[in-house]
Coordinates of C-alpha atoms in Angstrom, one line a residue:
X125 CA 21.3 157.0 170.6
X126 CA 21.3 160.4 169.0
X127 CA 21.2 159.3 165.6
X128 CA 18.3 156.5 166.2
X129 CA 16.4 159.7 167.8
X130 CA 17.0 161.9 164.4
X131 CA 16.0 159.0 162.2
X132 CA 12.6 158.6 164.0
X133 CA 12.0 162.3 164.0
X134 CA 13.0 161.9 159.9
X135 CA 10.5 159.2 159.1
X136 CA 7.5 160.3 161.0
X137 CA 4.1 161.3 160.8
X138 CA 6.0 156.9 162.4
X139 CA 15.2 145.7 159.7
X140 CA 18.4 142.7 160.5
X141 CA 22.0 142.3 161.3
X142 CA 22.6 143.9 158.1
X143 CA 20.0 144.5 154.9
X144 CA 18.3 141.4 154.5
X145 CA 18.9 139.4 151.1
X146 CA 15.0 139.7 150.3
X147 CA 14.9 137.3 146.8
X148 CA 13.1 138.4 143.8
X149 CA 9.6 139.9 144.4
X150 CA 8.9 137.2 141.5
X151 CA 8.2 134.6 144.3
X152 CA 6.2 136.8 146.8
X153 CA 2.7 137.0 147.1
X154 CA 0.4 139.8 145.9
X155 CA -1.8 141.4 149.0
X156 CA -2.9 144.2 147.0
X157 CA -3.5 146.1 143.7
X158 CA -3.7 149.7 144.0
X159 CA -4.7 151.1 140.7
X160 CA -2.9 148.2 138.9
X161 CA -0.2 148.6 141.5
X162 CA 0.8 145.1 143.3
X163 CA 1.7 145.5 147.0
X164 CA 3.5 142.2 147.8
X165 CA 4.4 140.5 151.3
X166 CA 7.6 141.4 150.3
X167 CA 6.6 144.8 151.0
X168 CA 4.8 143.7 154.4
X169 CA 7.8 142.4 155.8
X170 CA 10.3 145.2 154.9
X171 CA 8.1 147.9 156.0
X172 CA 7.4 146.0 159.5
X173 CA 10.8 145.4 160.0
X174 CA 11.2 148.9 159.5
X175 CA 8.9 149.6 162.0
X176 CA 10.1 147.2 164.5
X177 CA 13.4 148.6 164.3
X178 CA 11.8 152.0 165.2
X179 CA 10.8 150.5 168.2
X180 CA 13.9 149.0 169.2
X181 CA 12.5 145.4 168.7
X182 CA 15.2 143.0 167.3
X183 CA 13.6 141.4 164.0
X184 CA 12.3 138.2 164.0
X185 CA 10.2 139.0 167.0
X186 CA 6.7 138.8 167.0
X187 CA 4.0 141.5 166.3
X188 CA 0.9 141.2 165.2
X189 CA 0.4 144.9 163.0
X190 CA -3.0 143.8 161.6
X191 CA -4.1 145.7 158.6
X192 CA -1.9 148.6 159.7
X193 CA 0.7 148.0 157.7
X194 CA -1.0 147.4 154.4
X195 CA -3.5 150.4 154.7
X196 CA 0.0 152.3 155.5
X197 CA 1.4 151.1 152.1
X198 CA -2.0 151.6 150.3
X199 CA -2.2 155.2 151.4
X200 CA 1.3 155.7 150.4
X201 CA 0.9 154.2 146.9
X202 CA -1.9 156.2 146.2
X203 CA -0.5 159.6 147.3
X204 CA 3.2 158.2 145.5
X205 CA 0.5 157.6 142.4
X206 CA -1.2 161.3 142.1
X207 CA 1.8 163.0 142.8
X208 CA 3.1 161.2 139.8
X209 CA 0.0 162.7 137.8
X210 CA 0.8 165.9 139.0
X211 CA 4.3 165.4 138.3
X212 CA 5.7 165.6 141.9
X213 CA 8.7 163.8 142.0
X214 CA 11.7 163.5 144.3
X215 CA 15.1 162.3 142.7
X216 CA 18.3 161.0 144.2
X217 CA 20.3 164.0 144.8
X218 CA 17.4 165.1 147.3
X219 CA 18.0 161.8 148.7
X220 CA 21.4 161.8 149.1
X221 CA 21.3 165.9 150.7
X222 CA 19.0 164.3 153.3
X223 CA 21.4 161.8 154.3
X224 CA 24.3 164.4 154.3
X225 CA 22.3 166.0 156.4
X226 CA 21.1 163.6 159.4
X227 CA 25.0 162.2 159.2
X228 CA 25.7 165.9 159.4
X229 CA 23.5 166.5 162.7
X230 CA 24.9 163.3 164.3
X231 CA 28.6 163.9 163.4
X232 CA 29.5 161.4 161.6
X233 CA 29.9 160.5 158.0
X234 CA 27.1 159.0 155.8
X235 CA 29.1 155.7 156.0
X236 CA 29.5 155.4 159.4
X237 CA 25.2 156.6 159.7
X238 CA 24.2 153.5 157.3
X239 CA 26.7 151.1 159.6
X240 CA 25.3 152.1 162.9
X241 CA 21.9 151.8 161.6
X242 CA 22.4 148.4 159.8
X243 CA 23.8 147.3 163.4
X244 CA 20.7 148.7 164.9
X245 CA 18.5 146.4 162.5
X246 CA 17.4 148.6 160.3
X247 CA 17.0 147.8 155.9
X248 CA 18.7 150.8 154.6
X249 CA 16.3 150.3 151.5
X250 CA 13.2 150.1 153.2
X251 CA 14.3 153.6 154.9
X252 CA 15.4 155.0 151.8
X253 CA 12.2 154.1 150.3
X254 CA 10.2 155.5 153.5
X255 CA 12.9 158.9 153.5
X256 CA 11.7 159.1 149.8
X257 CA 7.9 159.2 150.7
X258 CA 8.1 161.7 153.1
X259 CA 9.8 164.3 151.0
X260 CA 7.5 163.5 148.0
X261 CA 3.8 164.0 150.6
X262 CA 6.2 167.4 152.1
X263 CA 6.2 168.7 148.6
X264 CA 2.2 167.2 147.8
X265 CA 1.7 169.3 151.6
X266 CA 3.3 172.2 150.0
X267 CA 2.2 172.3 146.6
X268 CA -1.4 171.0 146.4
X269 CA -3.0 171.1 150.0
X270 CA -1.6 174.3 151.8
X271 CA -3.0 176.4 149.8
X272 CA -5.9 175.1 150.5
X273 CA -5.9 175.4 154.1
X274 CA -6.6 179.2 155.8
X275 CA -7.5 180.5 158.7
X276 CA -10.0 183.1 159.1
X277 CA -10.1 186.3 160.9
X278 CA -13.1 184.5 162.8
X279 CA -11.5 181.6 163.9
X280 CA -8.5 183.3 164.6
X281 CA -10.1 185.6 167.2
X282 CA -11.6 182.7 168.7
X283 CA -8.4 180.5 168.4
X284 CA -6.5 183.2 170.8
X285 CA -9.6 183.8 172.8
X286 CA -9.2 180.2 174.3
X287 CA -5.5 180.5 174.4
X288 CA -6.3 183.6 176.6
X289 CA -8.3 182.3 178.7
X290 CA -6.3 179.5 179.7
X291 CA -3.0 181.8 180.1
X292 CA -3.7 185.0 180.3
X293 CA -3.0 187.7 178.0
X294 CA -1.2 186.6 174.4
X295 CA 1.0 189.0 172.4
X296 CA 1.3 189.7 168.5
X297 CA 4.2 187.1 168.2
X298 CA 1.8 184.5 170.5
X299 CA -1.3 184.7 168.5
X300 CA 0.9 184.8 165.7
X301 CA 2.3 181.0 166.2
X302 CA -1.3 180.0 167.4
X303 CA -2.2 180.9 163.6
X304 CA 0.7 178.6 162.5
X305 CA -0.3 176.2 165.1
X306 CA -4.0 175.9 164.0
X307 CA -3.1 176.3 160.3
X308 CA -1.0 173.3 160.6
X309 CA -3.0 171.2 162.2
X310 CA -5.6 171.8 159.5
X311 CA -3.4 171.4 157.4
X312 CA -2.8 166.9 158.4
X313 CA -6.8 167.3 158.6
X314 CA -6.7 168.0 154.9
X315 CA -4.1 165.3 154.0
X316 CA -6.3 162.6 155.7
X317 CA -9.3 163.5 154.3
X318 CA -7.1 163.7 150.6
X319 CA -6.1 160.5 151.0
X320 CA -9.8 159.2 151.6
X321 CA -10.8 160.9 148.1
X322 CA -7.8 159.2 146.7
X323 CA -9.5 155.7 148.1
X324 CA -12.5 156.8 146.8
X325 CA -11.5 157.0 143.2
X326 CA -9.3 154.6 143.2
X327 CA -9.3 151.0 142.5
X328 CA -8.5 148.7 145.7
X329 CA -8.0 145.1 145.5
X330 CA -7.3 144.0 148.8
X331 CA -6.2 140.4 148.6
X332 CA -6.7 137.8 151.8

C-alpha cells in the first residue's frame, strides 16, 4: 500500500493489532546503560516489532535480530545524547507537521493514517519515537557534519572523469549532481564514523 511504502521511505536509513499495552518499564530488564542511560527489553521488543512490521511480518513471529537491534538503539541514544549537549532538539509540533504531511501524500487524514497503520501491526509510539530520531540526526547531518564534508576541485575532476568514461560526455547540470552525489555519500561516511567517536567516549554497559 501507498502509505506502508511512504512510512518506509520516512523511517529509513530502515508492531500488533493495535498499540500493544507494554506495562511499566519498572518490570523490564536493563540490557544496557549508555552514559547512565538504561536501554530496557522493553525497548527491544518495541523497536523489533517495529521492524517486523516494516517487513510485513505479523508480530509474534520469530526473528532472530542478534545484536542488531541493540547496537541500533545504542547508536541512537548516543547521537539523541550529544545532540542534547549541543542543544539539538525536535519538539511536537515538528512531529505533528510530519504526520500532516505523510497523511497529506497518501490522501487521507492523520486519523485514518494511524488506523491503517495500527491494522498493519505497527506501535504508533515506537514510530513516533523512530519519526522523532530521524528529524533530530537530519538536523545533527545539517548542523554539525555537513559542513564538514567538501569536495574538492581534485576529486571532483576525477569524480566526473569516471562518470565520463562510463557514459560518455557529462554536462554542467551532470557533474553538478555528481558533486551532490559524492558529497552525500561522504556525507553518511562521516555520520558512521561520528557515531564511532561517540562510542569511543562514551560509557557502554552492555548487559547479557
Amino acid at each position: 500500500m501507498r502509505f506502508i511504502q511512504s512510512i518506509i521511505l520516512l523511517v529509513i536509513m530502515s508492531l500488533g493489532v493495535c498499540e500493544p499495552a507494554f506495562a511499566s518499564t519498572h518490570n523490564y530488564k536493563i540490557k544496557a546503560v549508555v552514559n547512565g542511560e538504561a536501554i530496557t527489553d522493553l525497548d527491544l521488543r518495541r523497536r523489533e516489532h517495529l521492524l517486523l512490521a516494516l517487513r510485513g511480518v505479523a508480530p509474534g513471529t520469530k526473528v532472530d535480530f542478534g545484536d542488531q537491534v541493540l547496537n541500533m538503539l545504542i547508536d541512537e541514544k548516543l547521537l539523541e545524547q550529544d545532540a542534547k549537549s549541543k542543544r539539538i532538539s525536535v519538539d511536537d509540533e515538528e512531529i505533528a507537521h510530519h504526520w500532516k504531511d505523510l497523511a497529506a501524500r497518501n490522501k487521507v487524514s492523520v486519523f485514518e493514517l494511524k488506523a491503517q497503520m495500527r491494522a498493519s501491526y505497527f506501535d504508533i509510539h515506537e514510530f513516533e519515537n523512530q519519526l522523532r530520531h530521524h528529524i533530530l540526526q537530519a538536523k545533527v547531518l545539517k548542523l554539525i557534519l555537513e559542513p564538514q564534508v567538501n569536495i574538492s576541485e581534485m576529486e571532483l575532476e576525477e569524480l566526473i572523469q569516471a562518470e565520463q568514461n562510463k557514459d560518455g560526455k557529462k554536462t554542467k547540470s551532470d557533474a553538478l549532481a555528481v558533486k551532490q552525489s559524492a558529497a552525500q555519500k561522504k556525507l553518511i561516511l562521516r555520520l558512521r564514523s561520528y557515531i564511532q567517536e561517540l562510542r569511543e567516549a562514551a560509557y557502554i554497559d552492555i548487559r547479557r
